[in-house]
Amino acid sequence: MDLALTPAQAAFRDEVRAFLGEALPDHLRRGAGLTSGVFAEPDIAREWQAILEAQGWLVYHWPRAAGGPGWTPIQRWIFEKECAEAGTPVLPFMGLKLIGPVLCHFGTEAQKAEYLPKLRSGEHFWAQGFSEPGSGSDLASLRTRAVRDGDVYVVTGQKIWTTQAQFANRLFCLVRTDPEAKPQRGISFLLIDMASPGVTVRPILSASGDHELNEVFLDDARVPVANRVGDEGQGWTIAKFLLDNERGGSAFGPQLVADLARLRAAAGAFEGELAPRATRLALEAEALEMTELRTLIEVEAGLQPGPRSLITKLVASEIRQGIDELAVDAFGLAALQLPVERPFYRSDMPAPVGSPDARIAAARYLNSRAWSIFGGTSEIQLTVIAKQAVGL
Ligand SMILES: Cc1cc2nc3c(=O)[nH]c(=O)nc-3n(C[C@H](O)[C@H](O)[C@H](O)COP(=O)(O)OP(=O)(O)OC[C@H]3O[C@@H](n4cnc5c(N)ncnc54)[C@H](O)[C@@H]3O)c2cc1C
């Protein structure tokens, strides 16, 4: 297998690199570098989203018919690697990567016409309403009820860990429409306007000081039947399609390689026991990058990706946490000066005093504990690997 880029792929990489060199403003790069959460804050994300949309590269994982640029999987990977190296803001993917492709695939023409342009323009900001108290790993046990009343569903229940719901004006949601059916068969997929009466968002503050997560309460919220995606009872099939996009297809390796290089540049030479830890993490991140690339080469060749594609999220979580732990140890006491005011990374605010990398390290360390939980916990990933890859 040849892991070198073809001349056409190298030309594409150069085009992307030149664009990022021109189009990524310093304040967005700085804001991205000072983000401790998974996604950039909306003021940063919106600006970067508009720049990518103007270039025609925003919805690069959508089908060409829906406005995607028609890139191959390897072109998408090259784009993500270049973005990671340039330090672009990480855009919230609930809209662009999760509900967008779902609507392209399962939406009615009316839903596509209503939602896709507003998603691209940023008018609609989406949150993901899947998890509930008691229904995370065991998602099929979810209890939020949707009862049909003429042209609407009356929705009652609670969602939790809803990322950036405080900024969202739309929620895609799994609800139980048939409590008598088998758990998976009784679930439907609804699009909810967050401004509907009966929808309440309450913050959950993380140990890192970030406000990324929320509870969403639905109390007799009335949702038009026209906002159901797919048939009644098809929600689980749609959720599986969406979760495959959430868990796979991301270039984790390049982001980790780039973040470790930035840490090395900011923290100086790693000394003592930090040096072998840094080397090990660098090798693991590069190995993950190669694993992802090999999988994509197989996909482009029309082959089924092998079982190694199952390990990427698990391995990426371990490396992510290792890098953020290394950062805290490398910066030492400087990492413990959590900024008094948060968020301090907004583009309209002055840079924090002292090394920004050191000031963000502790928040990042605390925040990245979540990597082994969201998008499927590491224990669940290990079970899937044991069953599907090892055949246990
Ligand atoms: C930062 C963050 C952002 C999130 N964003 C969203 C969002 O936007 N929208 C959304 O819907 N959800 C979101 N989630 C929720 C996430 O999907 C769930 O937290 C996750 O699926 C785990 O579910 P749980 O929290 O209910 O934990 P549980 O499922 O209760 O798990 C608790 C512990 O038990 C272990 N466990 C559970 N079942 C098994 C098993 N069968 N075998 C072995 N071990 C098991 C787990 O691995 C874990 O260690 C987010 C979570 C986090 C941390």
CSV table of C-alpha atoms and ligand atoms in Angstrom, one decimal:
chain,number,residue,atom,x,y,z
A,1,MET,CA,0.0,0.0,0.0
A,2,ASP,CA,1.4,3.4,-1.0
A,3,LEU,CA,0.8,6.0,1.6
A,4,ALA,CA,2.4,8.8,-0.4
A,5,LEU,CA,0.1,11.4,-1.9
A,6,THR,CA,-0.5,11.2,-5.7
A,7,PRO,CA,0.4,14.3,-7.7
A,8,ALA,CA,-3.3,15.3,-7.8
A,9,GLN,CA,-3.7,14.8,-4.1
A,10,ALA,CA,-0.5,16.8,-3.4
A,11,ALA,CA,-1.9,19.6,-5.7
A,12,PHE,CA,-5.1,19.6,-3.7
A,13,ARG,CA,-3.2,19.8,-0.4
A,14,ASP,CA,-1.3,22.8,-1.8
A,15,GLU,CA,-4.5,24.5,-2.8
A,16,VAL,CA,-6.0,23.9,0.7
A,17,ARG,CA,-2.8,25.1,2.4
A,18,ALA,CA,-2.7,28.3,0.3
A,19,PHE,CA,-6.3,29.0,1.0
A,20,LEU,CA,-5.9,28.5,4.8
A,21,GLY,CA,-2.8,30.7,4.7
A,22,GLU,CA,-4.8,33.5,3.2
A,23,ALA,CA,-8.3,33.0,4.7
A,24,LEU,CA,-7.7,32.2,8.4
A,25,PRO,CA,-7.4,35.4,10.4
A,26,ASP,CA,-5.1,35.6,13.4
A,27,HIS,CA,-7.9,36.3,15.9
A,28,LEU,CA,-9.7,33.1,14.8
A,29,ARG,CA,-6.5,31.0,15.1
A,30,ARG,CA,-5.9,32.6,18.5
A,31,GLY,CA,-9.5,31.9,19.6
A,32,ALA,CA,-9.2,28.3,18.4
A,33,GLY,CA,-6.0,27.8,20.3
A,34,LEU,CA,-7.6,29.0,23.5
A,35,THR,CA,-10.6,26.8,23.4
A,36,SER,CA,-10.7,24.2,26.1
A,37,GLY,CA,-14.0,22.5,25.0
A,38,VAL,CA,-14.5,20.2,22.0
A,39,PHE,CA,-16.0,22.9,19.7
A,40,ALA,CA,-15.2,26.5,19.1
A,41,GLU,CA,-17.5,29.1,20.8
A,42,PRO,CA,-20.2,30.4,18.4
A,43,ASP,CA,-18.6,33.8,17.9
A,44,ILE,CA,-15.5,32.2,16.5
A,45,ALA,CA,-17.3,29.3,14.8
A,46,ARG,CA,-19.8,31.6,13.0
A,47,GLU,CA,-17.1,33.7,11.4
A,48,TRP,CA,-15.1,30.6,10.3
A,49,GLN,CA,-18.2,28.9,9.0
A,50,ALA,CA,-19.0,31.9,6.8
A,51,ILE,CA,-15.5,31.9,5.4
A,52,LEU,CA,-15.7,28.2,4.5
A,53,GLU,CA,-19.2,28.6,3.0
A,54,ALA,CA,-18.0,31.5,0.8
A,55,GLN,CA,-15.2,29.2,-0.4
A,56,GLY,CA,-17.7,26.3,-1.1
A,57,TRP,CA,-15.9,24.1,1.4
A,58,LEU,CA,-18.2,24.1,4.4
A,59,VAL,CA,-20.4,21.0,3.7
A,60,TYR,CA,-17.6,18.8,2.4
A,61,HIS,CA,-19.2,15.7,3.8
A,62,TRP,CA,-22.5,16.3,2.1
A,63,PRO,CA,-23.4,14.7,-1.2
A,64,ARG,CA,-22.6,16.8,-4.3
A,65,ALA,CA,-26.3,17.0,-5.1
A,66,ALA,CA,-26.9,18.7,-1.8
A,67,GLY,CA,-24.1,21.3,-2.4
A,68,GLY,CA,-21.0,19.3,-1.2
A,69,PRO,CA,-17.7,19.8,-3.2
A,70,GLY,CA,-17.6,16.2,-4.3
A,71,TRP,CA,-14.3,15.4,-2.5
A,72,THR,CA,-13.1,11.8,-2.2
A,73,PRO,CA,-12.6,10.5,1.4
A,74,ILE,CA,-8.8,11.1,1.0
A,75,GLN,CA,-9.4,14.7,-0.1
A,76,ARG,CA,-11.6,15.2,3.0
A,77,TRP,CA,-8.8,13.8,5.2
A,78,ILE,CA,-6.2,16.1,3.5
A,79,PHE,CA,-8.5,19.1,4.2
A,80,GLU,CA,-8.9,18.1,7.9
A,81,LYS,CA,-5.2,17.5,8.3
A,82,GLU,CA,-4.4,20.9,6.8
A,83,CYS,CA,-7.0,22.6,9.0
A,84,ALA,CA,-5.5,20.8,12.1
A,85,GLU,CA,-2.0,22.0,11.2
A,86,ALA,CA,-3.2,25.6,10.5
A,87,GLY,CA,-5.1,25.6,13.8
A,88,THR,CA,-8.6,26.5,12.5
A,89,PRO,CA,-11.6,26.6,14.8
A,90,VAL,CA,-13.3,23.2,15.3
A,91,LEU,CA,-16.8,23.8,14.1
A,92,PRO,CA,-19.7,22.3,16.1
A,93,PHE,CA,-20.7,19.3,14.1
A,94,MET,CA,-24.2,18.7,15.3
A,95,GLY,CA,-25.6,20.6,12.3
A,96,LEU,CA,-22.9,20.1,9.6
A,97,LYS,CA,-21.9,16.5,10.2
A,98,LEU,CA,-24.8,15.0,12.0
A,99,ILE,CA,-28.3,16.4,11.0
A,100,GLY,CA,-27.1,17.7,7.6
A,101,PRO,CA,-26.3,14.3,6.1
A,102,VAL,CA,-29.4,12.8,7.8
A,103,LEU,CA,-31.6,15.3,6.1
A,104,CYS,CA,-29.8,14.8,2.7
A,105,HIS,CA,-30.5,11.0,3.1
A,106,PHE,CA,-33.8,10.7,4.9
A,107,GLY,CA,-35.4,14.2,4.7
A,108,THR,CA,-38.4,15.1,2.5
A,109,GLU,CA,-37.8,17.7,-0.3
A,110,ALA,CA,-39.7,20.2,1.9
A,111,GLN,CA,-37.4,19.5,4.9
A,112,LYS,CA,-34.3,19.8,2.7
A,113,ALA,CA,-35.5,23.1,1.3
A,114,GLU,CA,-36.3,24.5,4.7
A,115,TYR,CA,-33.3,23.3,6.7
A,116,LEU,CA,-30.2,22.8,4.6
A,117,PRO,CA,-29.7,26.4,3.5
A,118,LYS,CA,-30.3,27.8,7.0
A,119,LEU,CA,-27.9,25.3,8.4
A,120,ARG,CA,-25.2,26.4,5.9
A,121,SER,CA,-25.8,30.1,6.5
A,122,GLY,CA,-25.7,29.6,10.3
A,123,GLU,CA,-29.3,30.9,10.8
A,124,HIS,CA,-30.1,27.5,12.3
A,125,PHE,CA,-27.8,26.2,15.1
A,126,TRP,CA,-28.5,22.6,16.0
A,127,ALA,CA,-28.2,20.6,19.2
A,128,GLN,CA,-28.4,16.8,19.5
A,129,GLY,CA,-31.2,15.5,21.8
A,130,PHE,CA,-30.5,11.8,22.2
A,131,SER,CA,-29.2,11.0,25.7
A,132,GLU,CA,-31.5,11.1,28.7
A,133,PRO,CA,-30.9,10.4,32.4
A,134,GLY,CA,-30.5,6.6,32.5
A,135,SER,CA,-30.4,6.3,28.7
A,136,GLY,CA,-26.8,7.0,27.4
A,137,SER,CA,-25.0,3.8,26.5
A,138,ASP,CA,-28.4,2.1,26.5
A,139,LEU,CA,-30.0,4.7,24.2
A,140,ALA,CA,-32.8,2.4,23.1
A,141,SER,CA,-34.3,2.7,26.6
A,142,LEU,CA,-35.1,6.4,26.1
A,143,ARG,CA,-38.4,7.5,27.6
A,144,THR,CA,-39.2,11.0,26.1
A,145,ARG,CA,-42.8,10.5,24.9
A,146,ALA,CA,-44.3,11.9,21.7
A,147,VAL,CA,-48.1,11.5,21.6
A,148,ARG,CA,-49.9,12.3,18.3
A,149,ASP,CA,-52.6,14.9,18.5
A,150,GLY,CA,-53.8,15.6,15.0
A,151,ASP,CA,-51.1,17.4,13.0
A,152,VAL,CA,-48.7,17.6,16.0
A,153,TYR,CA,-46.8,15.5,18.5
A,154,VAL,CA,-47.0,16.5,22.1
A,155,VAL,CA,-43.5,15.8,23.5
A,156,THR,CA,-42.7,15.3,27.2
A,157,GLY,CA,-39.4,14.2,28.7
A,158,GLN,CA,-35.9,15.2,29.5
A,159,LYS,CA,-32.6,15.2,27.5
A,160,ILE,CA,-29.2,15.6,29.1
A,161,TRP,CA,-25.6,16.4,28.2
A,162,THR,CA,-26.9,18.4,25.2
A,163,THR,CA,-23.8,20.1,23.8
A,164,GLN,CA,-24.2,23.9,23.1
A,165,ALA,CA,-28.0,23.7,23.5
A,166,GLN,CA,-27.8,27.2,25.1
A,167,PHE,CA,-26.9,28.5,21.6
A,168,ALA,CA,-29.1,26.3,19.6
A,169,ASN,CA,-32.4,27.3,18.0
A,170,ARG,CA,-33.1,23.8,16.7
A,171,LEU,CA,-32.9,20.4,18.3
A,172,PHE,CA,-32.9,17.0,16.6
A,173,CYS,CA,-34.4,14.5,19.0
A,174,LEU,CA,-35.2,10.9,19.5
A,175,VAL,CA,-38.6,10.3,21.0
A,176,ARG,CA,-40.8,7.3,21.9
A,177,THR,CA,-43.9,7.2,19.7
A,178,ASP,CA,-44.9,3.6,20.4
A,179,PRO,CA,-44.3,2.4,24.0
A,180,GLU,CA,-45.8,-1.0,23.2
A,181,ALA,CA,-43.3,-1.8,20.4
A,182,LYS,CA,-39.8,-3.4,20.9
A,183,PRO,CA,-37.6,-0.6,22.3
A,184,GLN,CA,-35.8,0.2,19.0
A,185,ARG,CA,-39.0,0.0,16.9
A,186,GLY,CA,-40.9,2.5,19.0
A,187,ILE,CA,-38.6,5.4,18.4
A,188,SER,CA,-39.1,8.3,16.0
A,189,PHE,CA,-36.9,11.2,15.0
A,190,LEU,CA,-38.2,14.8,15.4
A,191,LEU,CA,-36.9,18.3,14.6
A,192,ILE,CA,-37.8,20.7,17.3
A,193,ASP,CA,-37.9,24.5,17.3
A,194,MET,CA,-36.2,25.4,20.6
A,195,ALA,CA,-38.5,28.5,20.8
A,196,SER,CA,-41.6,26.3,21.1
A,197,PRO,CA,-43.5,26.7,24.4
A,198,GLY,CA,-42.5,23.9,26.8
A,199,VAL,CA,-38.8,23.8,25.8
A,200,THR,CA,-36.4,24.8,28.7
A,201,VAL,CA,-32.6,24.7,28.7
A,202,ARG,CA,-30.7,24.5,32.0
A,203,PRO,CA,-26.9,24.7,32.1
A,204,ILE,CA,-24.5,22.0,33.4
A,205,LEU,CA,-21.1,23.5,34.2
A,206,SER,CA,-18.1,21.3,33.8
A,207,ALA,CA,-15.2,20.9,36.2
A,208,SER,CA,-13.1,22.8,33.7
A,209,GLY,CA,-15.3,25.9,34.1
A,210,ASP,CA,-16.8,25.4,30.6
A,211,HIS,CA,-20.4,25.7,29.9
A,212,GLU,CA,-20.8,23.3,27.0
A,213,LEU,CA,-23.4,20.9,28.4
A,214,ASN,CA,-27.1,21.3,29.2
A,215,GLU,CA,-30.3,19.6,30.3
A,216,VAL,CA,-33.2,20.2,27.9
A,217,PHE,CA,-36.7,19.8,29.4
A,218,LEU,CA,-39.7,19.1,27.1
A,219,ASP,CA,-43.0,19.8,28.8
A,220,ASP,CA,-45.9,19.2,26.4
A,221,ALA,CA,-43.9,20.8,23.6
A,222,ARG,CA,-46.0,20.8,20.4
A,223,VAL,CA,-44.1,19.6,17.3
A,224,PRO,CA,-45.6,19.5,13.9
A,225,VAL,CA,-45.9,16.0,12.4
A,226,ALA,CA,-44.2,17.6,9.3
A,227,ASN,CA,-41.1,17.9,11.5
A,228,ARG,CA,-40.7,14.1,11.7
A,229,VAL,CA,-37.8,12.7,9.7
A,230,GLY,CA,-38.6,9.3,8.1
A,231,ASP,CA,-41.5,7.2,9.1
A,232,GLU,CA,-42.9,6.8,12.6
A,233,GLY,CA,-40.8,4.1,14.2
A,234,GLN,CA,-37.8,4.7,11.9
A,235,GLY,CA,-35.9,6.8,14.4
A,236,TRP,CA,-33.5,4.0,15.4
A,237,THR,CA,-32.4,3.4,11.9
A,238,ILE,CA,-31.8,7.1,11.4
A,239,ALA,CA,-30.0,7.4,14.7
A,240,LYS,CA,-27.6,4.5,13.7
A,241,PHE,CA,-26.8,6.3,10.4
A,242,LEU,CA,-26.1,9.5,12.4
A,243,LEU,CA,-24.0,7.8,15.1
A,244,ASP,CA,-21.9,6.1,12.4
A,245,ASN,CA,-21.1,9.6,11.1
A,246,GLU,CA,-20.5,10.8,14.7
A,247,ARG,CA,-18.1,8.0,15.7
A,248,GLY,CA,-16.3,7.5,12.4
A,249,GLY,CA,-15.0,9.4,9.5
A,250,SER,CA,-13.2,12.0,11.6
A,251,ALA,CA,-9.5,12.7,11.2
A,252,PHE,CA,-8.5,12.3,14.8
A,253,GLY,CA,-4.9,11.6,14.1
A,254,PRO,CA,-3.9,14.9,12.4
A,255,GLN,CA,-5.5,17.0,15.1
A,256,LEU,CA,-3.5,15.0,17.8
A,257,VAL,CA,-0.3,15.2,15.8
A,258,ALA,CA,-0.8,19.0,15.3
A,259,ASP,CA,-1.8,19.6,19.0
A,260,LEU,CA,1.3,17.8,20.3
A,261,ALA,CA,3.5,19.8,17.9
A,262,ARG,CA,2.0,23.0,19.2
A,263,LEU,CA,2.4,21.9,22.8
A,264,ARG,CA,6.1,21.1,22.1
A,265,ALA,CA,6.5,24.6,20.6
A,266,ALA,CA,4.8,26.3,23.5
A,267,ALA,CA,6.3,24.3,26.4
A,268,GLY,CA,9.8,24.0,25.1
A,269,ALA,CA,11.8,20.8,25.3
A,270,PHE,CA,10.2,18.0,27.4
A,271,GLU,CA,12.6,17.0,30.1
A,272,GLY,CA,13.1,14.1,32.5
A,273,GLU,CA,10.2,11.6,32.5
A,274,LEU,CA,8.2,14.0,30.2
A,275,ALA,CA,10.5,13.2,27.2
A,276,PRO,CA,9.6,9.5,26.7
A,277,ARG,CA,5.9,10.3,27.4
A,278,ALA,CA,6.0,12.9,24.6
A,279,THR,CA,7.8,10.6,22.2
A,280,ARG,CA,5.4,7.8,22.9
A,281,LEU,CA,2.4,10.0,22.4
A,282,ALA,CA,3.9,11.4,19.1
A,283,LEU,CA,4.4,7.8,17.8
A,284,GLU,CA,0.9,6.8,18.8
A,285,ALA,CA,-0.7,9.8,17.2
A,286,GLU,CA,1.3,9.2,14.0
A,287,ALA,CA,0.3,5.6,14.0
A,288,LEU,CA,-3.3,6.5,14.4
A,289,GLU,CA,-3.0,9.0,11.5
A,290,MET,CA,-1.6,6.2,9.3
A,291,THR,CA,-4.3,3.8,10.5
A,292,GLU,CA,-7.0,6.3,9.5
A,293,LEU,CA,-5.3,6.9,6.1
A,294,ARG,CA,-5.1,3.2,5.4
A,295,THR,CA,-8.8,2.8,6.1
A,296,LEU,CA,-9.6,5.6,3.7
A,297,ILE,CA,-7.4,4.1,1.0
A,298,GLU,CA,-9.4,0.9,1.4
A,299,VAL,CA,-12.7,2.8,1.2
A,300,GLU,CA,-11.6,4.6,-1.9
A,301,ALA,CA,-10.6,1.3,-3.5
A,302,GLY,CA,-14.1,0.1,-2.9
A,303,LEU,CA,-13.1,-2.3,-0.1
A,304,GLN,CA,-14.9,-2.8,3.2
A,305,PRO,CA,-12.8,-1.0,5.9
A,306,GLY,CA,-11.2,-3.6,8.1
A,307,PRO,CA,-11.8,-3.9,11.9
A,308,ARG,CA,-9.1,-1.3,12.5
A,309,SER,CA,-11.6,1.4,11.8
A,310,LEU,CA,-13.4,0.5,15.0
A,311,ILE,CA,-10.4,1.4,17.2
A,312,THR,CA,-9.9,5.0,16.1
A,313,LYS,CA,-12.2,6.7,18.6
A,314,LEU,CA,-11.0,4.6,21.5
A,315,VAL,CA,-7.3,5.2,20.7
A,316,ALA,CA,-7.9,8.9,19.9
A,317,SER,CA,-9.5,9.3,23.4
A,318,GLU,CA,-6.5,7.8,25.1
A,319,ILE,CA,-4.0,9.9,23.1
A,320,ARG,CA,-6.1,13.1,23.7
A,321,GLN,CA,-6.1,12.6,27.4
A,322,GLY,CA,-2.4,11.7,27.4
A,323,ILE,CA,-1.5,15.0,25.5
A,324,ASP,CA,-3.6,17.1,27.9
A,325,GLU,CA,-2.1,15.4,30.9
A,326,LEU,CA,1.4,16.0,29.5
A,327,ALA,CA,0.6,19.7,29.0
A,328,VAL,CA,-0.4,20.1,32.6
A,329,ASP,CA,2.8,18.4,33.8
A,330,ALA,CA,4.9,20.4,31.3
A,331,PHE,CA,3.6,23.8,32.4
A,332,GLY,CA,3.6,22.9,36.1
A,333,LEU,CA,2.3,25.6,38.4
A,334,ALA,CA,1.6,28.0,35.4
A,335,ALA,CA,-1.1,25.6,34.3
A,336,LEU,CA,-2.9,25.9,37.6
A,337,GLN,CA,-3.8,29.6,37.3
A,338,LEU,CA,-7.2,29.1,35.9
A,339,PRO,CA,-8.4,32.3,34.4
A,340,VAL,CA,-10.8,34.2,36.7
A,341,GLU,CA,-13.1,35.2,34.0
A,342,ARG,CA,-14.4,32.7,31.5
A,343,PRO,CA,-14.8,32.6,28.6
A,344,PHE,CA,-11.6,34.5,28.0
A,345,TYR,CA,-11.0,33.2,24.5
A,346,ARG,CA,-13.7,35.2,22.8
A,347,SER,CA,-12.4,37.1,19.8
A,348,ASP,CA,-13.5,40.5,21.2
A,349,MET,CA,-11.6,40.0,24.5
A,350,PRO,CA,-7.9,40.7,25.2
A,351,ALA,CA,-5.4,37.8,25.3
A,352,PRO,CA,-4.9,36.5,28.9
A,353,VAL,CA,-1.8,37.6,30.8
A,354,GLY,CA,1.0,35.1,30.7
A,355,SER,CA,1.4,32.1,28.4
A,356,PRO,CA,-2.1,31.4,26.9
A,357,ASP,CA,-1.1,27.8,26.4
A,358,ALA,CA,-0.3,27.4,30.1
A,359,ARG,CA,-3.5,29.1,31.2
A,360,ILE,CA,-5.7,26.9,29.1
A,361,ALA,CA,-3.9,23.6,30.0
A,362,ALA,CA,-5.7,22.8,33.2
A,363,ALA,CA,-9.1,23.5,31.7
A,364,ARG,CA,-8.2,21.3,28.7
A,365,TYR,CA,-7.0,18.5,30.9
A,366,LEU,CA,-10.3,18.5,32.9
A,367,ASN,CA,-12.4,18.8,29.8
A,368,SER,CA,-10.8,16.0,27.9
A,369,ARG,CA,-11.8,13.5,30.5
A,370,ALA,CA,-15.1,13.5,28.6
A,371,TRP,CA,-13.4,12.0,25.5
A,372,SER,CA,-13.8,8.5,26.9
A,373,ILE,CA,-17.5,9.1,27.5
A,374,PHE,CA,-19.1,11.1,24.6
A,375,GLY,CA,-19.9,9.5,21.3
A,376,GLY,CA,-19.9,6.0,23.0
A,377,THR,CA,-17.8,5.3,26.1
A,378,SER,CA,-14.5,3.5,25.9
A,379,GLU,CA,-16.0,0.4,27.7
A,380,ILE,CA,-18.7,0.2,25.0
A,381,GLN,CA,-16.1,0.7,22.2
A,382,LEU,CA,-14.1,-2.2,23.7
A,383,THR,CA,-17.2,-4.4,23.7
A,384,VAL,CA,-17.9,-3.6,20.1
A,385,ILE,CA,-14.2,-4.3,19.2
A,386,ALA,CA,-14.3,-7.6,21.2
A,387,LYS,CA,-17.5,-8.7,19.3
A,388,GLN,CA,-16.8,-7.4,15.8
A,389,ALA,CA,-13.1,-7.4,15.4
A,390,VAL,CA,-12.0,-10.2,17.8
A,391,GLY,CA,-15.1,-12.3,17.5
A,392,LEU,CA,-15.5,-12.9,21.2
B,1,LIG,C1,-18.9,16.2,26.8
B,1,LIG,C2,-20.1,15.4,26.4
B,1,LIG,C3,-20.9,15.8,25.4
B,1,LIG,C4,-22.1,15.1,25.1
B,1,LIG,N1,-22.9,15.7,24.2
B,1,LIG,C5,-24.1,15.0,23.9
B,1,LIG,C6,-25.0,15.7,23.0
B,1,LIG,O1,-24.8,16.7,22.5
B,1,LIG,N2,-26.2,15.0,22.8
B,1,LIG,C7,-26.5,13.8,23.4
B,1,LIG,O2,-27.6,13.3,23.2
B,1,LIG,N3,-25.6,13.2,24.3
B,1,LIG,C8,-24.4,13.8,24.6
B,1,LIG,N4,-23.6,13.3,25.5
B,1,LIG,C9,-23.9,12.0,26.2
B,1,LIG,C10,-23.1,10.8,25.8
B,1,LIG,O3,-23.5,10.3,24.6
B,1,LIG,C11,-23.3,9.8,27.0
B,1,LIG,O4,-22.7,10.4,28.1
B,1,LIG,C12,-22.7,8.5,26.7
B,1,LIG,O5,-23.3,7.8,25.7
B,1,LIG,C13,-22.7,7.6,28.0
B,1,LIG,O6,-23.9,7.5,28.6
B,1,LIG,P1,-24.2,7.9,30.1
B,1,LIG,O7,-23.6,9.2,30.4
B,1,LIG,O8,-25.7,7.6,30.3
B,1,LIG,O9,-23.4,6.8,30.9
B,1,LIG,P2,-23.8,5.3,31.2
B,1,LIG,O10,-24.3,4.7,30.0
B,1,LIG,O11,-24.7,5.3,32.4
B,1,LIG,O12,-22.4,4.7,31.6
B,1,LIG,C14,-21.8,4.8,32.9
B,1,LIG,C15,-20.6,4.0,33.0
B,1,LIG,O13,-21.0,2.6,32.8
B,1,LIG,C16,-20.3,2.0,31.7
B,1,LIG,N5,-21.2,1.1,31.0
B,1,LIG,C17,-22.5,1.3,30.6
B,1,LIG,N6,-23.0,0.3,30.0
B,1,LIG,C18,-22.0,-0.7,29.9
B,1,LIG,C19,-21.9,-2.0,29.4
B,1,LIG,N7,-22.9,-2.5,28.7
B,1,LIG,N8,-20.7,-2.6,29.5
B,1,LIG,C20,-19.7,-2.1,30.1
B,1,LIG,N9,-19.7,-0.8,30.7
B,1,LIG,C21,-20.9,-0.1,30.6
B,1,LIG,C22,-19.9,3.1,30.8
B,1,LIG,O14,-18.8,2.8,30.0
B,1,LIG,C23,-19.6,4.2,31.8
B,1,LIG,O15,-18.3,4.1,32.3
B,1,LIG,C24,-22.4,13.9,25.8
B,1,LIG,C25,-21.5,13.5,26.8
B,1,LIG,C26,-20.4,14.2,27.2
B,1,LIG,C27,-19.5,13.7,28.3
